[in-house]
Coordinates of C-alpha atoms and ligand atoms in Angstrom, one line a residue:
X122 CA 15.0 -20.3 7.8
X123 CA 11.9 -18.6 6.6
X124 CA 11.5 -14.8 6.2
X125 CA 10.0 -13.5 9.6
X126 CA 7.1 -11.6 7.8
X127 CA 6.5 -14.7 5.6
X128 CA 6.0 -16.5 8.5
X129 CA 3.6 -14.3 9.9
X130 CA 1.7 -14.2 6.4
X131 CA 1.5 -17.9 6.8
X132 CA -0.5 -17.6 10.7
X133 CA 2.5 -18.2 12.8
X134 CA 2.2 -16.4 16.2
X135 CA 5.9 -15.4 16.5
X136 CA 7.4 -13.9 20.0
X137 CA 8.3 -10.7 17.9
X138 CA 6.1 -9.4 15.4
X139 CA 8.1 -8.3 11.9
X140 CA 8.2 -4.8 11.3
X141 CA 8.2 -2.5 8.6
X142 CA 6.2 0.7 8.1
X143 CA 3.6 2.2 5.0
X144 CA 5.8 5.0 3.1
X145 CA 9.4 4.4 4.9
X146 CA 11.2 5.3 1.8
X147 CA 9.7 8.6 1.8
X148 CA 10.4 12.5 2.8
X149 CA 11.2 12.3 6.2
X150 CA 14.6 10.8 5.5
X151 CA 17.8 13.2 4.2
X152 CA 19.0 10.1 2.5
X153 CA 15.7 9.8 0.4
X154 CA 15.3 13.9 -0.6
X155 CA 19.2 13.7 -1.7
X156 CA 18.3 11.1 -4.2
X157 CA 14.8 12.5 -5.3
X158 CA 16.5 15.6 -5.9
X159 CA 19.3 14.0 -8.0
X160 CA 16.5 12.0 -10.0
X161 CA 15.0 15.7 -10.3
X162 CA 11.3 15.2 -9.1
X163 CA 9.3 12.5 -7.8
X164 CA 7.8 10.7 -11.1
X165 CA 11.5 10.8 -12.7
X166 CA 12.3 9.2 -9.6
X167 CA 10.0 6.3 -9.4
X168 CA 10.7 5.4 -13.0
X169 CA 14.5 5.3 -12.6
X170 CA 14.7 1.6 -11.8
X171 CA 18.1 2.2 -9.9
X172 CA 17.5 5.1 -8.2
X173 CA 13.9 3.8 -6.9
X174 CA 15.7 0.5 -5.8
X175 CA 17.9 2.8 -3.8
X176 CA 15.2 4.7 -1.9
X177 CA 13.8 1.5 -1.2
X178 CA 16.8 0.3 0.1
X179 CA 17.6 3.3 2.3
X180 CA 14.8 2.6 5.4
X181 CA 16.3 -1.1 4.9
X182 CA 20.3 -0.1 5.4
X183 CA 19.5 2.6 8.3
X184 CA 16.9 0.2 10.4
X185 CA 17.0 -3.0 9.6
X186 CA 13.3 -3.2 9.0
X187 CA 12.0 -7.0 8.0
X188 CA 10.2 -6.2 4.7
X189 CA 10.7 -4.0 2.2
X190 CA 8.3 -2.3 -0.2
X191 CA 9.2 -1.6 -3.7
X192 CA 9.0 2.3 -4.6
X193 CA 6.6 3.4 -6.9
X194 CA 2.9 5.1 -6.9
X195 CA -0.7 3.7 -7.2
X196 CA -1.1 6.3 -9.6
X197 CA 1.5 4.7 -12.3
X198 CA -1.2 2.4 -13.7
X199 CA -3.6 4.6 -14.3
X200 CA -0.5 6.5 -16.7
X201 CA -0.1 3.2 -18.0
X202 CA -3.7 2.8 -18.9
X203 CA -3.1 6.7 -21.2
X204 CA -4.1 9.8 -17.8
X205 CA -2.1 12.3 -18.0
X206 CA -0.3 12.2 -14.7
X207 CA 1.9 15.2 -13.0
X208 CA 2.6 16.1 -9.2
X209 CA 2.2 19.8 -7.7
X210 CA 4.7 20.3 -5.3
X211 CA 3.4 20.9 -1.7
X212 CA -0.6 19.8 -3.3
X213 CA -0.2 16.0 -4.7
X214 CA -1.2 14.7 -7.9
X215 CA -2.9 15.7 -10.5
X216 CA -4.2 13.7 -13.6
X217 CA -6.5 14.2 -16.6
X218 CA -10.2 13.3 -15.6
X219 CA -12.7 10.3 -16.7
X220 CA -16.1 12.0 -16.7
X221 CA -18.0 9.9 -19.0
X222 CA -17.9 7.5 -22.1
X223 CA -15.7 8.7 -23.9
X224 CA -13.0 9.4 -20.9
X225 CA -13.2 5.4 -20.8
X226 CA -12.5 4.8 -25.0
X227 CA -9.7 7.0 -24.6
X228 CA -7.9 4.7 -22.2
X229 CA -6.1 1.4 -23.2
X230 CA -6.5 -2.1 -22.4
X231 CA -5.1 -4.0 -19.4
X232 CA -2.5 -6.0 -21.6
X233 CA -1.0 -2.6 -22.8
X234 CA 0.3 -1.4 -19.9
X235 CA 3.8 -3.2 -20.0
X236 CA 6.1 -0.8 -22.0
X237 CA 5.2 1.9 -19.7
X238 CA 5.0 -0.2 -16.5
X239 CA 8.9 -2.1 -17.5
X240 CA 11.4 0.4 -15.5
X241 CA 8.7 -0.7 -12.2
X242 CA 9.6 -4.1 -12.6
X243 CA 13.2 -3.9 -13.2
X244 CA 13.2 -2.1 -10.2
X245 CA 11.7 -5.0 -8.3
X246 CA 14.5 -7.3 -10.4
X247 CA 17.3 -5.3 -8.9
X248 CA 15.9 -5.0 -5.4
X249 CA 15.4 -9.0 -5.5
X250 CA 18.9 -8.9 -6.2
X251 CA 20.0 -6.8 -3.2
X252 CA 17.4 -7.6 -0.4
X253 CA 19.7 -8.9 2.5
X254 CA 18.4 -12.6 2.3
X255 CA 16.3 -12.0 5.6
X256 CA 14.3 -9.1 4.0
X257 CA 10.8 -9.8 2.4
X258 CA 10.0 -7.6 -0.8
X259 CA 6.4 -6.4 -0.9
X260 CA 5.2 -5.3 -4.3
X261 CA 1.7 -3.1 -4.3
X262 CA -1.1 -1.6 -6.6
X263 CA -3.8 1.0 -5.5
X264 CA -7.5 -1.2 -5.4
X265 CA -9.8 -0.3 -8.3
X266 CA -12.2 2.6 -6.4
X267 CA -9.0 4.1 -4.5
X268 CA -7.2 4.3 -8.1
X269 CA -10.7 5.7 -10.2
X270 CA -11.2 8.3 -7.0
X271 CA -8.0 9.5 -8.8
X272 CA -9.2 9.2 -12.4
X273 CA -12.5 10.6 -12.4
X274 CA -12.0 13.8 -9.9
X275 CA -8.0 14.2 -11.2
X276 CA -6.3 14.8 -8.1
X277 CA -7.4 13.6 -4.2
X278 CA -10.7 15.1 -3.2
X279 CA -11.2 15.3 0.5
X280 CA -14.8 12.8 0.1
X281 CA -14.4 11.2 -3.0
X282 CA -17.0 13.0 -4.5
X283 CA -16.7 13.2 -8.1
X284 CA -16.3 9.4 -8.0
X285 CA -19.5 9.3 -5.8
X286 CA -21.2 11.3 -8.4
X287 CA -20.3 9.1 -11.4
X288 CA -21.1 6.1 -9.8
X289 CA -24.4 7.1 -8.9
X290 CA -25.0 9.2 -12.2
X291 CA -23.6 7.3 -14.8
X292 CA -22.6 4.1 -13.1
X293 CA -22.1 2.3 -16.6
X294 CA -19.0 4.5 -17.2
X295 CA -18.3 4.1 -13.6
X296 CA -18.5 0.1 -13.7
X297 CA -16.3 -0.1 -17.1
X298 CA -13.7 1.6 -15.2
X299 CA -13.7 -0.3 -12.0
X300 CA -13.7 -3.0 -14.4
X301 CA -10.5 -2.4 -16.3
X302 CA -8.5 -1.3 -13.1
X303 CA -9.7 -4.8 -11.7
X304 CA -7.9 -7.0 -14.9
X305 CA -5.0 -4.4 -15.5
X306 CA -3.8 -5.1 -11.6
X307 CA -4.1 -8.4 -12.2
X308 CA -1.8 -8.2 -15.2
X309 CA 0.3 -5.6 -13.1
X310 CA 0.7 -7.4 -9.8
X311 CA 1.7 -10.5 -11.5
X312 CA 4.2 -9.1 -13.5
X313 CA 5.7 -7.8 -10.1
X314 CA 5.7 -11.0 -8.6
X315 CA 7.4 -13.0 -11.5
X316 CA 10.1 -10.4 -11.6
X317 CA 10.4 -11.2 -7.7
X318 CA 7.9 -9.6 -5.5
X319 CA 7.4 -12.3 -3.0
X320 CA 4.3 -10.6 -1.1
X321 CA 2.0 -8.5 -2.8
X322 CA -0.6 -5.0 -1.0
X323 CA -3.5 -3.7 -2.0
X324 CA -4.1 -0.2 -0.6
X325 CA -7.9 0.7 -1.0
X326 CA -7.0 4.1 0.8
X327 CA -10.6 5.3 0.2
X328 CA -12.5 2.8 1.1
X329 CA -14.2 3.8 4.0
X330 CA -16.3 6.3 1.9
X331 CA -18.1 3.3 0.2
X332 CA -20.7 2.4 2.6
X333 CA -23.6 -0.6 2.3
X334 CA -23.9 -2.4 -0.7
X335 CA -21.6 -0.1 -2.7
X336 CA -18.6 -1.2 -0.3
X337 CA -19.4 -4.7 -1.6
X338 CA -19.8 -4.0 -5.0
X339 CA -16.4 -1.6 -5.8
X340 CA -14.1 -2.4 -2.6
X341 CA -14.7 -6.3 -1.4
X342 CA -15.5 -7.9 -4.7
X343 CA -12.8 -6.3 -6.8
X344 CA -10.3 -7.2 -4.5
X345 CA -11.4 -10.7 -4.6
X346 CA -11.3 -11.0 -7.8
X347 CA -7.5 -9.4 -8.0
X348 CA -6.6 -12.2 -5.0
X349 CA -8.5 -15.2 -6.4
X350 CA -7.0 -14.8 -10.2
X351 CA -3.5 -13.5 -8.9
X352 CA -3.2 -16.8 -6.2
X353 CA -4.6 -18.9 -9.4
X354 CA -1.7 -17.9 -10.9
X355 CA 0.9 -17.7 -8.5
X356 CA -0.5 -20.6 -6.0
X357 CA 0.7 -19.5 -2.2
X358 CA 1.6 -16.7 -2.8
X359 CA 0.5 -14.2 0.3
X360 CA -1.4 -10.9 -0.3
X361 CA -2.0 -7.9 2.1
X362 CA -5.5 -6.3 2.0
X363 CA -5.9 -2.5 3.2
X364 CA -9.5 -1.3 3.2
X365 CA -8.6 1.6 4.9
X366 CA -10.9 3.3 7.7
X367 CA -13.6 0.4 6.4
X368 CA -14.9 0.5 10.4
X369 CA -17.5 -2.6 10.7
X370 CA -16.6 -3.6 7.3
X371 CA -13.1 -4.6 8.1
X372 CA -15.4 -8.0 10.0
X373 CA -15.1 -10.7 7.7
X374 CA -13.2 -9.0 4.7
X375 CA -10.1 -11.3 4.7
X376 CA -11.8 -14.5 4.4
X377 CA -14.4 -13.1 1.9
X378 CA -11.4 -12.3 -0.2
X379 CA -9.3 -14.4 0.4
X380 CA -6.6 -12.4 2.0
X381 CA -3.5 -13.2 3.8
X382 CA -3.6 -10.3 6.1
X383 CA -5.5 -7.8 7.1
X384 CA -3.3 -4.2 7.4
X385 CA -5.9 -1.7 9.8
X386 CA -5.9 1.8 10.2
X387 CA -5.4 3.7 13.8
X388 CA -9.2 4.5 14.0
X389 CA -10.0 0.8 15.3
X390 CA -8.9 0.0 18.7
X391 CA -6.6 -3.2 18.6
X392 CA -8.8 -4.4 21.3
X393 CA -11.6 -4.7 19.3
X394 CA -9.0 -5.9 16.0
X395 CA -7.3 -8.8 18.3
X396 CA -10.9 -10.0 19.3
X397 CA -12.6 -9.4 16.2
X398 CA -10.3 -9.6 13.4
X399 CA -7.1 -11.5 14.3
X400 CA -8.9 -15.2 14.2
X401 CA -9.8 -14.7 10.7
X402 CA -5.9 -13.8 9.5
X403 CA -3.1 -11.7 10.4
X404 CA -3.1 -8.6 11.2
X405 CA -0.8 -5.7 10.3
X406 CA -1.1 -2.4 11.8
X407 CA -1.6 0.0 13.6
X408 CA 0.0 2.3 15.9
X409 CA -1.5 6.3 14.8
X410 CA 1.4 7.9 12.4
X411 CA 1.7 10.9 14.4
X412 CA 4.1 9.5 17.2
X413 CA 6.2 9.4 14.4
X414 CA 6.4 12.9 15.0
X415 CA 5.5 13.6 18.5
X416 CA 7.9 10.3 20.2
X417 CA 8.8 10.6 23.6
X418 CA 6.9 8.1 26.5
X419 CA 3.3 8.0 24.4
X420 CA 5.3 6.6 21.3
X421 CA 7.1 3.4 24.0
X422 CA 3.4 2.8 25.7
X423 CA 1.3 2.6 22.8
X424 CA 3.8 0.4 20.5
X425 CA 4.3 -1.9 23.6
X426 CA 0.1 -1.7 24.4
X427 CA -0.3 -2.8 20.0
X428 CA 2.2 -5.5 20.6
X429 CA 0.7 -6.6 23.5
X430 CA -2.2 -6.5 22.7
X431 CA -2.2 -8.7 19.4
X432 CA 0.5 -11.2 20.8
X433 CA -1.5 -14.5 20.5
X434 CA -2.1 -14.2 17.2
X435 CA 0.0 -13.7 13.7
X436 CA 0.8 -10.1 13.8
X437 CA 3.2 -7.5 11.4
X438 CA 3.7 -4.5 13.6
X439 CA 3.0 -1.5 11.3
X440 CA 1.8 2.1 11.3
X441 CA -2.3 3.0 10.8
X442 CA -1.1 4.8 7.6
X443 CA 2.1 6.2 5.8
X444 CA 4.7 8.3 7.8
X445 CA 4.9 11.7 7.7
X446 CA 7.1 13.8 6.0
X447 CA 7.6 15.9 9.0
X448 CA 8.1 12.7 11.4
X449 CA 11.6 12.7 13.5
X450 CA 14.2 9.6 12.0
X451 CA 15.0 9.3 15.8
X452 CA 11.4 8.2 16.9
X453 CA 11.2 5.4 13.8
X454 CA 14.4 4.1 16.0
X455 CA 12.5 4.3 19.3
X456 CA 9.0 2.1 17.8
X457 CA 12.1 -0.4 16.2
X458 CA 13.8 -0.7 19.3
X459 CA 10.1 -1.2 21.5
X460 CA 8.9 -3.4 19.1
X461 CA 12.3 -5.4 19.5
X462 CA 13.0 -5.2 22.6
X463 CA 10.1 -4.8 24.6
Ligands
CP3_234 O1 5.1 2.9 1.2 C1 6.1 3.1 0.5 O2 7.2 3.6 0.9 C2 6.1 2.6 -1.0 C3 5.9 3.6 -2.0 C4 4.5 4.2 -2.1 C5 4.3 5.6 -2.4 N1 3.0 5.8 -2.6 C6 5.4 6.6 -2.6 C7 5.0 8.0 -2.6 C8 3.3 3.7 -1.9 C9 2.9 2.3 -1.5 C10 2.3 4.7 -2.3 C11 0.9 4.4 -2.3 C12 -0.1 5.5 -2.6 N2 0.1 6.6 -3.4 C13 -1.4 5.6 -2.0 C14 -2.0 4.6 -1.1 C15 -1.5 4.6 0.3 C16 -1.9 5.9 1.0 O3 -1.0 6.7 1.3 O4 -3.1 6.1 1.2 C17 -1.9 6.8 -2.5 C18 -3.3 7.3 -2.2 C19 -1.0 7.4 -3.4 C20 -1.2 8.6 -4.3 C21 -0.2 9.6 -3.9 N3 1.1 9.6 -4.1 C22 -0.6 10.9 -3.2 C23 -1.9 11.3 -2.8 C24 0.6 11.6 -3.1 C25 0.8 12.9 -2.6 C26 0.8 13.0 -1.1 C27 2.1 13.1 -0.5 O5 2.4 12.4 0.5 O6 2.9 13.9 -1.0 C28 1.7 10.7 -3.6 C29 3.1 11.0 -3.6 C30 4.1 10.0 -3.0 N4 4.0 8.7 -3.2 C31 5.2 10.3 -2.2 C32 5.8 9.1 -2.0 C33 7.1 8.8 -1.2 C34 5.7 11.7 -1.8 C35 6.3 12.3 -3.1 C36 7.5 13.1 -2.9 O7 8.6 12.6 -2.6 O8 7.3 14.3 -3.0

């Protein structure tokens, strides 16, 4: 029997959506800080393949959820490509910055990025390995402008607006990045899915600061050229789209590249999504993070209204964005057991 999230990826309306949720190996599980602290800090941990196949495995052992996502960072690959790359604890990331020409010479090409990139893929290897046989294993990458927000400002910027500024000041330099981050996660998404990914997720978290033309140029055509080269390659294979808090743009996005499945943030109404975007593809989303927290009576109504509301069409039941770290392990149960069982 086919994989419930496959079979949603493939347009089937099924009575209960598959679930699984953006960031469930993460910090608000005891399980998951026991084993980041024995890998010693978060980069250590994503490039211990066993170790990161075990966090991965944790949300899948405690809840049963239908997919699992390997466990890594968008921000590997661009330390593949030669940033410097290091987390602040409590702040984020922080990497070295692309500010003009000779940011760009400095990096290396996409078909370089293997060495670095190998623990990654054995960790997929193993987890393909240790999936219970009805669990789907989603392999990712960040989108091109989400990844050189990153680059060019060297750590997350509340409006993107180094990036803004190079790509409006020197837009060559700009371009030339965009442009390698485009064929190095071609070359990196496809090495995931021959060592076993079977679906693969863009996350273009940024992407609803690209407005007009310049959301066609550096979020929607990008993407379609990752989709259309990575499904020449690997024919059927089904691919997740996420240009987060896009608004109008999320109208017509799958189909114009080619997407399987449309993940939406919580700042559309699934009204609006069911009517809009659900005949155009599936549709993965989007109950708001913070009842992860918050649970009780709001968290039952609103999973039940999302499922309700998207129930004639393919649907994966998701979050609108990653779980909290301070989000209770109980309420995760709760949405599972809604979801599940009405
Ligand atoms: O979803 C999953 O469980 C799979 C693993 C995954 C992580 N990051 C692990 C992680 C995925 C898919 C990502 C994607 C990612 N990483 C994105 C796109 C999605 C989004 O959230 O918008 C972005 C922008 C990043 C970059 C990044 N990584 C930031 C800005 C931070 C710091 C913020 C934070 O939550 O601390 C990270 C760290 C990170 N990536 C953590 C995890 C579990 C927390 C690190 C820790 O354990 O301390």
């Amino acid at each position: 029997m086919t994989k419930t999230l496959l079979r949603a990826l493939a347009g089937e309306t099924l009575p209960t959506p598959p679930i699984w949720m953006m960031r469930q190996a993460g910090r608000y599980l005891p399980e998951y800080r026991a084993t980041r602290a024995e890998a010693g800090d978060f980069l250590s941990l994503c490039y211990n393949s066993d170790l990161a196949a075990e966090v991965t495995l944790q949300p899948i052992r405690r809840y049963g959820f239908d997919a699992a996502i390997l466990f890594a960072d968008i921000l590997l690959l661009p330390q593949a490509l030669g940033a410097d790359l290091w987390f602040v604890t409590g702040e984020g990331p922080r990497l070295s910055t692309i500010t003009g020409p000779e940011g760009m010479r400095a990096l290396k090409g996409k078909d370089d990025i293997h060495d670095h990139l190998a623990p990654v893929y054995e960790t997929v290897r193993i987890l393909s390995r240790e999936l219970p046989a009805e669990t789907t294993l989603i392999g990712f990458a960040g989108a091109p402008w989400t990844v050189a927000t990153y680059m060019i400002a060297g750590r997350g910027t509340p409006d993107q607006g180094p990036a803004h500024a190079l790509r409006e000041g020197d837009t060559e330099t700009f371009e030339a990045l965009i442009d390698l981050l485009t064929t190095s996660t071609i070359e990196y998404l496809s090495m995931q899915v021959q060592a076993g990914a079977e679906v693969v997720k863009l996350f273009d978290s940024w992407a609803g600061s690209l407005k007009g033309d310049a959301f066609d140029k550096y979020a929607l055509t990008p993407a379609k050229r990752i989709i259309s080269e990575l499904k020449a390659r690997h024919p059927g294979l089904p691919i997740i789209a996420f240009p987060r808090e896009a608004g109008d743009k999320y109208v017509g996005f799958a189909k114009a590249v080619g997407a399987d499945c449309l993940a939406i943030d919580n700042s559309v109404s699934a009204d609006w999504a069911a009517e809009t975007l659900q005949p155009d593809s599936c549709i993965q989303g989007n109950l708001a993070p913070g009842h992860m927290v918050t649970g009780g009576q709001a968290l039952i109504d609103e999973t039940r209204r999302i499922v309700q509301t998207f129930r004639n069409g393919p649907h994966i039941f998701n979050l609108g964005h990653g779980i909290t770290p301070d989000a209770d392990p109980e309420n995760v149960q709760l949405m599972i057991d809604t979801v599940r069982n009405g």
